[in-house]
Coordinates of C-alpha atoms in Angstrom, one line a residue:
Chain A
M1 CA 19.1 -25.8 -64.2
H2 CA 19.9 -29.7 -63.4
C3 CA 22.5 -28.1 -61.5
L4 CA 20.9 -25.9 -59.8
R5 CA 17.6 -28.8 -58.8
L6 CA 21.2 -31.1 -57.9
S7 CA 22.8 -28.9 -56.1
L8 CA 18.6 -28.2 -53.3
A9 CA 19.1 -31.5 -53.1
V10 CA 21.7 -32.1 -51.9
F11 CA 21.0 -28.6 -49.6
L12 CA 18.2 -30.2 -48.4
S13 CA 19.8 -33.8 -47.7
I14 CA 22.4 -31.7 -45.7
A15 CA 19.9 -29.6 -43.6
A16 CA 17.4 -32.6 -42.9
A17 CA 21.3 -34.6 -41.7
I18 CA 21.9 -31.1 -39.4
S19 CA 18.5 -31.2 -38.7
T20 CA 19.1 -34.9 -37.5
I21 CA 21.8 -34.6 -35.2
A22 CA 20.2 -31.6 -33.6
Q23 CA 17.5 -33.3 -32.6
S24 CA 19.5 -35.6 -30.7
A25 CA 21.4 -33.2 -29.1
P26 CA 19.0 -29.9 -28.0
K27 CA 20.5 -27.1 -28.0
S28 CA 21.8 -26.1 -24.2
L29 CA 19.7 -22.6 -23.9
T30 CA 23.4 -21.1 -23.1
E31 CA 23.6 -22.0 -26.4
Q32 CA 20.2 -20.5 -28.2
L33 CA 21.6 -17.8 -26.5
G34 CA 24.3 -17.4 -29.2
Y35 CA 27.3 -18.0 -26.7
P36 CA 29.6 -21.1 -26.8
P37 CA 28.1 -23.5 -24.0
N38 CA 30.6 -23.0 -21.7
A39 CA 30.2 -19.4 -21.9
K40 CA 29.0 -18.4 -17.7
L41 CA 25.8 -16.4 -18.7
L42 CA 24.7 -13.8 -15.7
I43 CA 20.8 -12.5 -15.3
V44 CA 21.3 -9.8 -12.0
H45 CA 17.3 -10.0 -11.6
A46 CA 16.3 -7.1 -9.0
D47 CA 13.1 -9.0 -6.9
D48 CA 10.7 -7.4 -5.1
L49 CA 9.7 -3.8 -7.3
G50 CA 5.9 -2.3 -5.8
V51 CA 6.2 -2.9 -2.2
T52 CA 7.7 0.3 -1.2
H53 CA 8.5 3.5 -2.5
S54 CA 12.2 3.3 -1.1
V55 CA 13.1 -0.5 -3.1
N56 CA 11.6 1.0 -6.1
A57 CA 14.1 4.0 -6.0
A58 CA 16.8 1.4 -5.3
S59 CA 16.3 -0.7 -7.8
I60 CA 15.6 2.1 -10.1
K61 CA 18.9 3.2 -9.5
A62 CA 20.6 -0.3 -10.0
L63 CA 19.2 -0.4 -13.3
E64 CA 20.4 3.0 -14.5
S65 CA 23.7 1.7 -13.1
G66 CA 24.0 -1.0 -15.3
A67 CA 25.4 -3.5 -13.7
V68 CA 21.5 -4.9 -12.7
N69 CA 19.8 -5.9 -15.2
S70 CA 16.4 -7.3 -14.5
A71 CA 13.7 -7.0 -11.8
S72 CA 10.4 -8.4 -11.4
I73 CA 7.4 -6.7 -9.9
M74 CA 4.9 -7.2 -7.6
V75 CA 1.2 -5.8 -9.0
P76 CA -0.4 -6.1 -5.5
C77 CA 1.8 -3.6 -4.1
P78 CA 0.8 0.1 -2.8
W79 CA 3.5 1.3 -5.1
F80 CA 3.0 -0.9 -7.8
P81 CA 1.6 2.3 -9.8
E82 CA 5.3 4.2 -9.1
I83 CA 6.6 1.3 -10.7
A84 CA 4.1 0.7 -13.3
D85 CA 4.8 3.8 -14.8
Y86 CA 8.5 3.7 -15.2
A87 CA 8.3 1.0 -16.7
K88 CA 5.7 2.3 -19.3
S89 CA 8.3 4.8 -20.0
H90 CA 11.3 2.7 -20.2
P91 CA 10.2 0.0 -22.1
E92 CA 13.9 -0.8 -22.7
M93 CA 14.1 -2.4 -19.2
D94 CA 13.9 -6.2 -18.6
F95 CA 10.9 -6.3 -16.3
G96 CA 9.4 -9.3 -15.3
L97 CA 6.1 -10.1 -12.9
H98 CA 6.9 -11.0 -9.2
L99 CA 3.6 -13.2 -8.8
T100 CA 2.9 -13.0 -5.5
L101 CA 0.5 -14.8 -3.5
T102 CA 1.3 -13.6 0.1
S103 CA 2.1 -10.9 2.2
E104 CA 4.9 -11.9 4.1
R105 CA 5.1 -7.9 6.4
I106 CA 2.9 -6.9 10.1
Y107 CA 3.2 -3.0 9.7
I108 CA 2.6 -3.3 5.7
R109 CA 0.3 -5.8 4.3
W110 CA -1.8 -6.0 0.8
G111 CA -4.6 -7.6 -0.5
P112 CA -5.8 -9.4 -4.2
V113 CA -6.2 -7.7 -7.1
A114 CA -9.5 -10.1 -8.0
S115 CA -11.8 -9.9 -5.9
A116 CA -12.1 -11.0 -2.5
D117 CA -15.1 -13.5 -2.6
E118 CA -12.8 -14.5 -5.7
V119 CA -10.1 -16.4 -4.5
R120 CA -11.1 -16.6 -0.5
S121 CA -8.6 -19.5 0.3
L122 CA -5.8 -17.0 -0.6
L123 CA -6.6 -14.6 2.1
D124 CA -6.4 -14.3 5.7
E125 CA -9.5 -13.0 8.0
N126 CA -9.1 -9.6 7.5
S127 CA -8.9 -10.4 3.4
Y128 CA -5.3 -9.3 2.8
F129 CA -2.6 -12.4 1.4
H130 CA -2.1 -15.0 4.3
H131 CA 1.5 -13.5 6.0
D132 CA 2.8 -17.4 5.5
W133 CA 1.7 -20.4 4.1
T134 CA 1.5 -23.8 6.8
P135 CA 0.2 -27.2 6.0
A136 CA -2.8 -26.4 7.7
T137 CA -3.3 -23.5 4.7
K138 CA -5.3 -25.0 2.1
I139 CA -4.6 -23.0 -1.2
D140 CA -6.9 -23.2 -3.9
P141 CA -5.1 -23.9 -7.3
Q142 CA -8.1 -22.5 -9.2
E143 CA -7.9 -19.4 -7.2
V144 CA -4.6 -19.1 -7.9
E145 CA -4.9 -19.0 -11.4
I146 CA -8.1 -16.8 -11.3
E147 CA -5.9 -14.1 -8.6
L148 CA -2.5 -14.4 -10.9
R149 CA -4.6 -14.1 -14.8
A150 CA -5.7 -10.9 -12.5
Q151 CA -2.0 -9.3 -11.5
I152 CA -1.0 -9.8 -15.0
D153 CA -3.9 -8.3 -16.2
R154 CA -3.5 -5.4 -14.4
A155 CA -0.1 -4.6 -15.9
Y156 CA -0.7 -5.1 -18.8
A157 CA -3.5 -2.4 -18.2
M158 CA -1.5 -0.1 -16.8
G159 CA 1.1 -0.2 -19.5
V160 CA 4.1 -3.1 -18.4
R161 CA 5.1 -5.0 -21.2
P162 CA 7.1 -7.7 -18.6
T163 CA 9.4 -10.0 -20.2
H164 CA 9.3 -12.9 -18.2
L165 CA 7.5 -14.4 -14.8
D166 CA 8.4 -15.3 -11.6
S167 CA 7.1 -16.3 -7.9
H168 CA 7.4 -14.2 -4.9
Q169 CA 8.9 -16.4 -2.2
Y170 CA 8.8 -19.4 -5.1
R171 CA 5.2 -20.5 -4.0
L172 CA 4.8 -21.7 -7.4
D173 CA 7.8 -23.6 -7.6
S174 CA 8.0 -25.2 -4.0
T175 CA 4.5 -26.0 -3.0
G176 CA 3.7 -28.6 -5.4
K177 CA 2.6 -29.7 -8.6
E178 CA -0.9 -28.1 -8.7
L179 CA 0.5 -24.6 -8.6
F180 CA 3.6 -25.1 -10.8
E181 CA 1.1 -25.8 -13.3
V182 CA -0.7 -23.3 -13.0
A183 CA 2.5 -21.3 -13.3
L184 CA 3.7 -23.5 -16.7
R185 CA -0.2 -22.4 -17.9
L186 CA 0.2 -18.5 -17.2
A187 CA 3.3 -18.7 -19.2
H188 CA 2.4 -20.3 -22.0
Q189 CA -1.2 -18.4 -22.5
Y190 CA 0.7 -15.1 -21.8
Q191 CA 3.7 -16.4 -23.6
L192 CA 6.4 -15.4 -20.9
P193 CA 8.9 -17.5 -19.7
F194 CA 8.8 -18.7 -16.3
F195 CA 11.9 -18.4 -13.5
V196 CA 12.5 -22.0 -13.2
A197 CA 16.3 -23.5 -12.4
R198 CA 17.7 -27.2 -12.7
D199 CA 19.1 -26.6 -9.3
W200 CA 15.4 -27.0 -8.1
F201 CA 15.0 -30.5 -9.5
A202 CA 16.5 -32.8 -6.5
D203 CA 14.0 -30.9 -3.7
Y204 CA 11.0 -30.8 -6.2
P205 CA 11.2 -33.8 -8.9
Y206 CA 7.5 -32.6 -10.0
L207 CA 9.2 -29.4 -11.3
A208 CA 11.3 -31.3 -14.2
S209 CA 7.9 -33.3 -15.0
T210 CA 6.0 -31.3 -15.8
L211 CA 7.9 -28.6 -17.1
G212 CA 7.3 -29.5 -21.6
S213 CA 10.5 -29.4 -23.8
E214 CA 9.6 -25.6 -25.1
D215 CA 9.8 -24.6 -21.5
V216 CA 12.4 -22.8 -20.2
V217 CA 14.8 -23.7 -17.6
I218 CA 18.0 -21.6 -15.6
D219 CA 20.8 -23.7 -14.6
H220 CA 21.5 -22.0 -11.8
T221 CA 20.2 -19.5 -9.2
I222 CA 22.2 -17.8 -6.9
T223 CA 20.5 -16.0 -4.2
V224 CA 22.6 -14.6 -0.8
E225 CA 20.4 -16.4 2.7
P226 CA 20.1 -15.6 6.0
G227 CA 23.0 -17.5 7.2
V228 CA 25.5 -14.9 5.5
R229 CA 26.5 -12.0 8.1
P230 CA 26.6 -8.7 6.9
E231 CA 30.2 -8.4 7.5
K232 CA 31.0 -11.5 4.9
W233 CA 28.4 -9.8 2.2
A234 CA 30.4 -9.0 0.1
E235 CA 33.1 -12.0 0.0
F236 CA 29.7 -13.9 -0.5
Y237 CA 29.3 -12.6 -3.3
K238 CA 32.9 -12.6 -4.6
N239 CA 33.4 -15.9 -4.1
A240 CA 29.4 -16.7 -5.6
L241 CA 30.8 -15.4 -8.9
R242 CA 34.5 -17.0 -9.0
D243 CA 33.2 -20.0 -8.6
L244 CA 29.8 -19.0 -11.3
Q245 CA 29.6 -22.4 -13.7
P246 CA 29.0 -21.7 -17.3
G247 CA 25.5 -22.2 -18.6
V248 CA 22.8 -19.2 -17.6
T249 CA 22.7 -18.1 -14.1
E250 CA 20.3 -15.5 -12.4
L251 CA 21.8 -13.8 -9.5
V252 CA 18.3 -13.1 -7.8
I253 CA 18.9 -9.9 -4.8
H254 CA 17.0 -7.8 -3.8
L255 CA 17.5 -3.8 -3.7
A256 CA 16.5 -1.4 -1.2
Y257 CA 17.4 2.1 1.0
D258 CA 18.0 1.6 4.3
D259 CA 15.8 4.9 5.2
S260 CA 12.6 5.3 7.3
E261 CA 10.2 3.5 5.3
M262 CA 12.2 0.6 4.8
R263 CA 12.9 0.4 8.3
A264 CA 9.3 0.3 9.4
A265 CA 8.3 -2.3 6.7
T266 CA 10.4 -4.5 7.6
R267 CA 11.5 -3.8 11.7
E268 CA 10.1 -6.9 12.9
R269 CA 12.9 -9.1 11.5
D270 CA 16.1 -8.2 10.0
T271 CA 16.0 -11.2 6.9
W272 CA 15.3 -9.0 3.8
G273 CA 15.2 -6.1 5.4
A274 CA 16.7 -2.4 5.0
A275 CA 19.4 -3.3 6.3
W276 CA 19.7 -6.7 4.2
R277 CA 18.9 -4.4 1.1
Q278 CA 21.1 -1.3 1.7
R279 CA 24.3 -4.0 1.2
D280 CA 23.5 -5.6 -2.2
F281 CA 22.4 -1.9 -3.2
D282 CA 25.6 -1.2 -2.4
F283 CA 27.3 -4.2 -3.6
F284 CA 25.7 -4.3 -7.0
T285 CA 26.2 -0.6 -7.4
G286 CA 29.8 -0.5 -6.7
P287 CA 32.8 -0.9 -8.7
E288 CA 33.7 -4.4 -7.4
F289 CA 31.5 -6.2 -8.9
R290 CA 31.7 -5.2 -12.9
R291 CA 35.5 -5.3 -12.1
L292 CA 34.7 -9.1 -11.1
L293 CA 32.1 -9.7 -14.1
K294 CA 35.2 -8.4 -16.8
D295 CA 38.0 -10.5 -14.3
Q296 CA 35.7 -13.6 -14.4
N297 CA 34.4 -12.8 -17.8
I298 CA 30.9 -12.8 -16.9
Q299 CA 28.4 -12.7 -19.5
L300 CA 25.2 -10.0 -18.5
V301 CA 22.2 -11.6 -20.5
T302 CA 18.3 -10.6 -19.8
W303 CA 14.9 -12.2 -20.1
R304 CA 14.3 -10.4 -23.1
Q305 CA 16.8 -12.0 -24.6
I306 CA 15.9 -15.5 -23.1
A307 CA 12.2 -14.8 -24.4
N308 CA 12.8 -13.3 -27.8
R309 CA 16.2 -16.1 -28.6
P310 CA 16.3 -18.4 -32.0
K311 CA 14.4 -22.1 -30.3
L312 CA 15.5 -23.4 -33.7
R313 CA 17.5 -27.0 -32.4
Chain B
M1 CA -42.3 10.7 56.6
H2 CA -45.1 13.3 55.9
C3 CA -42.3 15.5 55.3
L4 CA -40.1 13.3 54.0
R5 CA -42.5 12.8 51.1
L6 CA -43.5 16.5 50.7
S7 CA -40.2 17.2 50.5
L8 CA -40.3 14.8 47.3
A9 CA -42.9 15.6 45.4
V10 CA -41.6 19.3 46.1
F11 CA -38.1 17.8 44.2
L12 CA -40.4 16.0 41.7
S13 CA -41.7 19.1 40.6
I14 CA -38.9 21.2 40.4
A15 CA -37.2 18.5 38.5
A16 CA -40.1 18.7 36.5
A17 CA -40.0 21.7 35.9
I18 CA -35.8 22.0 35.1
S19 CA -36.7 19.2 32.7
T20 CA -39.5 21.8 30.5
I21 CA -37.3 24.3 31.1
A22 CA -34.1 22.5 29.5
Q23 CA -36.5 20.8 26.5
S24 CA -36.8 24.0 25.3
A25 CA -33.8 25.2 25.4
P26 CA -31.4 22.1 24.5
K27 CA -28.1 22.1 25.5
S28 CA -25.1 23.4 23.5
L29 CA -22.6 20.1 22.8
T30 CA -20.3 22.6 24.5
E31 CA -22.4 22.8 27.2
Q32 CA -22.7 18.7 27.1
L33 CA -18.9 18.6 27.5
G34 CA -19.7 20.9 30.4
Y35 CA -18.2 24.3 29.5
P36 CA -20.0 27.2 29.6
P37 CA -22.2 28.3 26.5
N38 CA -19.5 30.8 25.5
A39 CA -16.2 28.6 25.9
K40 CA -13.9 28.1 22.9
L41 CA -13.0 24.0 22.3
L42 CA -10.6 22.4 20.4
I43 CA -10.2 19.6 18.6
V44 CA -6.6 19.5 16.7
H45 CA -6.7 17.0 14.0
A46 CA -4.8 14.8 11.8
D47 CA -6.3 13.1 8.8
D48 CA -5.2 10.5 7.1
L49 CA -3.6 7.6 9.2
G50 CA -2.2 4.8 7.2
V51 CA -2.0 6.5 4.0
T52 CA 2.0 6.0 4.5
H53 CA 4.3 5.3 6.8
S54 CA 5.9 8.9 7.0
V55 CA 1.9 10.1 7.7
N56 CA 2.2 7.7 10.6
A57 CA 5.5 8.4 11.8
A58 CA 4.5 12.6 12.4
S59 CA 1.4 12.1 13.3
I60 CA 2.2 10.0 16.4
K61 CA 4.7 12.1 17.0
A62 CA 2.2 14.9 17.2
L63 CA -0.6 13.3 19.4
E64 CA 2.8 11.6 21.8
S65 CA 3.7 15.5 22.4
G66 CA 0.4 16.0 23.5
A67 CA -1.1 19.4 21.6
V68 CA -2.5 17.2 18.4
N69 CA -5.0 15.1 20.4
S70 CA -7.1 12.9 17.9
A71 CA -7.0 11.6 14.3
S72 CA -8.6 9.4 12.3
I73 CA -7.7 6.6 9.7
M74 CA -7.7 5.3 6.6
V75 CA -8.4 1.5 6.4
P76 CA -8.2 0.5 3.2
C77 CA -4.3 2.2 3.0
P78 CA -1.3 0.5 3.3
W79 CA 0.1 1.4 6.3
F80 CA -3.0 0.7 7.7
P81 CA -1.6 -2.1 9.9
E82 CA 1.1 -0.1 11.2
I83 CA -1.0 2.4 12.7
A84 CA -3.8 -0.4 14.0
D85 CA -1.5 -1.9 16.3
Y86 CA -0.5 1.8 17.1
A87 CA -3.7 1.7 17.7
K88 CA -4.2 -1.2 19.8
S89 CA -1.8 -0.5 21.9
H90 CA -2.4 2.9 22.9
P91 CA -6.4 2.4 23.7
E92 CA -5.8 6.2 25.0
M93 CA -5.9 7.8 22.4
D94 CA -8.5 9.3 20.2
F95 CA -8.2 7.5 16.6
G96 CA -11.1 7.8 14.5
L97 CA -11.4 6.0 11.0
H98 CA -11.1 7.5 7.7
L99 CA -14.2 6.2 6.0
T100 CA -12.2 6.0 2.3
L101 CA -14.0 5.9 -1.0
T102 CA -11.4 7.5 -3.6
S103 CA -7.6 6.9 -4.2
E104 CA -6.3 10.2 -4.9
R105 CA -2.8 9.8 -5.4
I106 CA -0.8 8.4 -9.1
Y107 CA 2.1 6.6 -7.8
I108 CA 0.8 4.9 -4.7
R109 CA -2.6 3.9 -4.9
W110 CA -5.3 1.6 -2.7
G111 CA -8.4 -0.4 -3.4
P112 CA -11.5 -1.7 -1.5
V113 CA -11.9 -3.4 2.0
A114 CA -14.9 -5.0 0.8
S115 CA -14.8 -7.7 -2.3
A116 CA -14.2 -5.7 -5.5
D117 CA -17.3 -7.6 -7.3
E118 CA -19.5 -5.8 -4.8
V119 CA -18.2 -2.6 -4.8
R120 CA -17.3 -2.4 -8.7
S121 CA -19.3 1.4 -8.2
L122 CA -16.5 2.5 -6.7
L123 CA -13.9 1.5 -8.1
D124 CA -12.2 2.2 -11.3
E125 CA -10.4 0.2 -14.6
N126 CA -7.9 -1.7 -12.3
S127 CA -9.9 -1.7 -9.5
Y128 CA -8.9 0.4 -7.8
F129 CA -11.1 3.2 -5.9
H130 CA -11.2 6.3 -8.4
H131 CA -8.8 9.1 -8.6
D132 CA -11.9 11.6 -8.8
W133 CA -15.1 11.4 -8.5
T134 CA -16.8 13.2 -11.7
P135 CA -20.5 13.6 -12.7
A136 CA -20.1 10.7 -14.9
T137 CA -19.1 8.5 -12.1
K138 CA -22.6 6.6 -10.4
I139 CA -21.6 5.8 -7.2
D140 CA -24.1 3.2 -6.1
P141 CA -24.7 4.4 -2.0
Q142 CA -25.2 0.6 -1.0
E143 CA -22.1 -0.1 -3.1
V144 CA -20.6 2.9 0.0
E145 CA -22.4 0.9 2.9
I146 CA -20.7 -2.7 2.1
E147 CA -17.8 -0.8 1.7
L148 CA -17.8 1.0 4.8
R149 CA -19.4 -1.5 7.0
A150 CA -16.1 -4.1 5.8
Q151 CA -13.5 -1.2 6.6
I152 CA -15.4 -0.5 9.4
D153 CA -15.1 -4.3 10.7
R154 CA -11.7 -5.2 9.8
A155 CA -10.2 -1.6 12.6
Y156 CA -12.3 -3.7 15.2
A157 CA -10.6 -7.5 14.1
M158 CA -7.5 -5.8 13.8
G159 CA -7.7 -4.2 17.4
V160 CA -8.6 -0.7 16.7
R161 CA -11.7 1.1 19.1
P162 CA -13.3 4.3 17.4
T163 CA -13.6 7.0 19.1
H164 CA -15.3 8.1 16.2
L165 CA -16.0 8.8 11.9
D166 CA -15.4 10.7 8.9
S167 CA -15.0 11.0 5.5
H168 CA -11.9 11.5 3.6
Q169 CA -11.9 14.5 1.2
Y170 CA -15.3 15.1 2.9
R171 CA -16.8 12.5 0.3
L172 CA -19.7 11.3 2.0
D173 CA -20.7 15.1 3.4
S174 CA -20.6 16.9 0.3
T175 CA -22.2 14.7 -2.2
G176 CA -25.5 14.3 -1.9
K177 CA -28.7 13.0 0.9
E178 CA -28.3 9.6 0.2
L179 CA -24.3 9.1 0.8
F180 CA -25.0 11.0 4.0
E181 CA -27.4 9.0 5.4
V182 CA -24.9 6.0 4.5
A183 CA -22.7 7.8 6.6
L184 CA -25.5 8.3 9.3
R185 CA -26.9 4.7 9.2
L186 CA -22.7 3.1 10.4
A187 CA -22.6 5.5 12.9
H188 CA -25.5 4.7 14.4
Q189 CA -25.4 1.2 14.2
Y190 CA -21.6 0.9 15.6
Q191 CA -22.3 4.0 18.3
L192 CA -19.9 6.6 17.2
P193 CA -20.5 10.5 15.9
F194 CA -20.0 11.1 12.7
F195 CA -18.4 14.3 12.5
V196 CA -20.2 16.6 10.6
A197 CA -19.9 21.3 11.0
R198 CA -23.0 23.6 11.4
D199 CA -20.4 25.2 9.0
W200 CA -21.8 23.3 6.1
F201 CA -25.0 23.6 6.0
A202 CA -25.5 26.3 3.8
D203 CA -23.5 25.0 0.7
Y204 CA -25.4 21.2 1.6
P205 CA -28.6 21.8 2.9
Y206 CA -29.8 18.0 3.3
L207 CA -27.2 17.9 6.1
A208 CA -29.8 20.1 8.8
S209 CA -32.6 17.9 7.2
T210 CA -31.0 14.8 7.7
L211 CA -29.1 15.0 10.8
G212 CA -31.7 13.8 13.9
S213 CA -31.5 15.4 17.8
E214 CA -29.0 12.9 18.8
D215 CA -26.8 12.8 16.2
V216 CA -23.7 15.5 16.9
V217 CA -23.5 18.5 15.5
I218 CA -19.8 20.3 15.7
D219 CA -19.9 24.6 15.3
H220 CA -17.1 25.0 13.1
T221 CA -14.4 23.8 11.1
I222 CA -10.7 24.9 10.3
T223 CA -8.7 23.9 7.7
V224 CA -6.1 25.7 5.7
E225 CA -6.6 25.6 1.9
P226 CA -4.2 25.8 -0.9
G227 CA -4.2 29.6 -1.5
V228 CA -2.4 30.1 2.0
R229 CA 1.1 30.8 0.3
P230 CA 3.8 28.4 2.4
E231 CA 5.0 31.4 3.7
K232 CA 2.1 32.6 4.8
W233 CA 1.2 28.6 6.7
A234 CA 1.9 29.6 10.1
E235 CA 0.0 33.2 10.4
F236 CA -3.1 31.5 8.9
Y237 CA -3.2 29.6 12.1
K238 CA -2.7 32.5 14.3
N239 CA -5.1 34.4 12.9
A240 CA -7.8 31.5 12.4
L241 CA -6.7 30.8 16.6
R242 CA -7.4 34.2 17.3
D243 CA -10.2 34.9 15.6
L244 CA -11.8 31.5 17.3
Q245 CA -15.3 31.7 17.6
P246 CA -17.7 30.2 21.3
G247 CA -18.1 26.8 20.0
V248 CA -16.9 23.4 19.6
T249 CA -14.1 23.9 16.3
E250 CA -12.4 21.0 14.5
L251 CA -8.8 22.0 13.1
V252 CA -8.5 19.6 10.6
I253 CA -4.6 19.4 10.1
H254 CA -2.3 16.9 8.1
L255 CA 0.9 15.7 8.9
A256 CA 4.1 13.9 7.6
Y257 CA 8.2 14.3 7.3
D258 CA 9.0 15.8 4.1
D259 CA 11.1 13.1 3.1
S260 CA 12.0 10.8 0.0
E261 CA 8.7 8.4 0.9
M262 CA 6.4 11.3 1.1
R263 CA 7.8 13.5 -2.1
A264 CA 7.7 10.4 -3.8
A265 CA 4.2 9.6 -2.9
T266 CA 2.7 12.8 -3.4
R267 CA 4.9 14.8 -6.3
E268 CA 2.7 15.2 -8.7
R269 CA 1.1 18.0 -7.1
D270 CA 2.2 20.5 -4.3
T271 CA -1.7 20.7 -2.4
W272 CA -1.4 18.4 0.4
G273 CA 1.9 16.7 -0.4
A274 CA 4.7 16.3 1.4
A275 CA 5.6 19.9 2.2
W276 CA 2.4 21.3 3.1
R277 CA 2.1 18.4 5.8
Q278 CA 5.7 19.3 7.0
R279 CA 4.4 22.9 7.5
D280 CA 1.8 21.6 9.6
F281 CA 3.6 18.8 11.2
D282 CA 6.2 21.9 12.2
F283 CA 3.1 24.8 13.4
F284 CA 1.6 22.3 15.7
T285 CA 4.4 20.3 17.7
G286 CA 6.0 24.3 17.9
P287 CA 6.1 26.5 21.4
E288 CA 3.9 29.0 19.2
F289 CA 0.7 26.5 19.0
R290 CA 0.5 26.2 22.4
R291 CA 0.8 29.6 23.1
L292 CA -1.4 30.6 21.4
L293 CA -3.8 28.0 22.8
K294 CA -2.9 29.4 26.3
D295 CA -3.0 32.7 25.3
Q296 CA -6.4 32.3 24.1
N297 CA -7.7 30.0 26.4
I298 CA -8.9 27.7 23.7
Q299 CA -9.7 24.2 25.4
L300 CA -8.8 20.7 24.1
V301 CA -11.6 18.1 23.5
T302 CA -11.4 14.8 21.4
W303 CA -14.2 13.0 19.8
R304 CA -13.4 10.6 22.9
Q305 CA -15.2 13.2 24.8
I306 CA -18.4 14.3 22.5
A307 CA -19.2 10.7 22.3
N308 CA -19.1 9.8 26.2
R309 CA -20.9 12.7 26.9
P310 CA -23.7 13.0 29.5
K311 CA -26.9 13.5 26.9
L312 CA -29.3 14.8 29.7
R313 CA -30.5 17.7 28.1

């Protein structure tokens, strides 16, 4: 019995010592996920689900092929019910909510989930979300919170169980401290991680100063930009994967088929248009991407794993 | 000079006599349009524009082919901006507004143009329009008026100059006197004819008793119903055109392509689905329809002609 007490005392001392060490050097997100610190972890994440049937169909196809492993959904968009129904019947899939405050197309548009009168600063003269935000667009953060709460609540009500939150066009990350605070408040209230990448801290210093110690920060993010010529698409991704840094990276991609619906929906400009999305689909469902993941020893992780990771330091 | 005075007196007497005769037997709509009373006049009218790109594209194609000569647009639907843009740049086309109070599909849905808080009786628990109305659905006529005014105002604001109003799923005609009164109030306020057919008077007696002497009444309406088997489609229309009665008839049709978007949008049931709409498209853009119009001496008229007809009795 004495012996046991002694052992317990020794054990507690050792545990306290470990805890002190751990507190002085918090585990990285990669370690929290159970990987060695220099592991290369990747979320292959499709954006914009719900916008059109074409986006939904291509994204589902890519998710079911297994090489794309996460996605996020735009609740105010017309085809949200289709993807909500799919999410409900596929609870194992890693679906987040792509919180939406703009309606950036011309021939297909959407408006608020909240009552229009409650969120007037977010709307144009026809009660759609603004096409874009300019310095003259005065966005009321309280209205942003009302609208986004309505989007999240509709998603839950229609059977979606989101694993994470992120922001369409990065509006909540890049518009100022106040909107970023709204995003974090929602993340805390619904107990969901909100997508923030350490890459963005230099451009938006309020991100680092606003985040709390319990908030998730992804290390890096990669996305193809308009400067990449169509014929260089695969090369861009190949180089990005070969140069992938240790840590958690989110690869943000945009899937759809280059079909009549998607061509009509995006015909005013090529950026993030039908052909762009078909190129993404072709690369991320093709054999080369899988081969690169294997050759570069890249492990896929999901937002669900991030949300459920043990948070012990 | 005396002679002229006498002639004027005679002329006025004759005019008064004609006017008396005319008042005792008002001109039919057919006559008001400048046709003999036994003429067979037809509006070939495509419904549901704005719902999907597929509906818009097929309807535009059929309107431009010339054998379909009128259509109406659903303002709350996602592809309204596409068809509004087309209507704005084609002011010669005969576009009405298909006043919408329901969202009858499952995988693609839409909600109000008015602020949701102002029209709660029209909305389901997710703030879409009700999928259907049952006896338990308590629709507030004042909210119907608020919503429909918002739809009409958005259409004008986005450049549509409607030639007429009609009602998606005939909700405003078939739900009771109060909603029909809302439709007529809007028709009067915006000075647009509202589609009512004499065929419906027996089933809905409040129609005849609510209509004023200045309101337009179409004589007949024809539309293919779910009972018609796909292989009998053309035969149904051929018989309908061969049996066409004198007067003004509206042929209500539903156009779209049987493509991936439309199949996905309507996959829960075949009625008014993608294949149905492709059948309508094929018949009304095909040579047989034109031949039948010619053979049966059927004249096409538009809602614009009806709205602009001389109203002298």
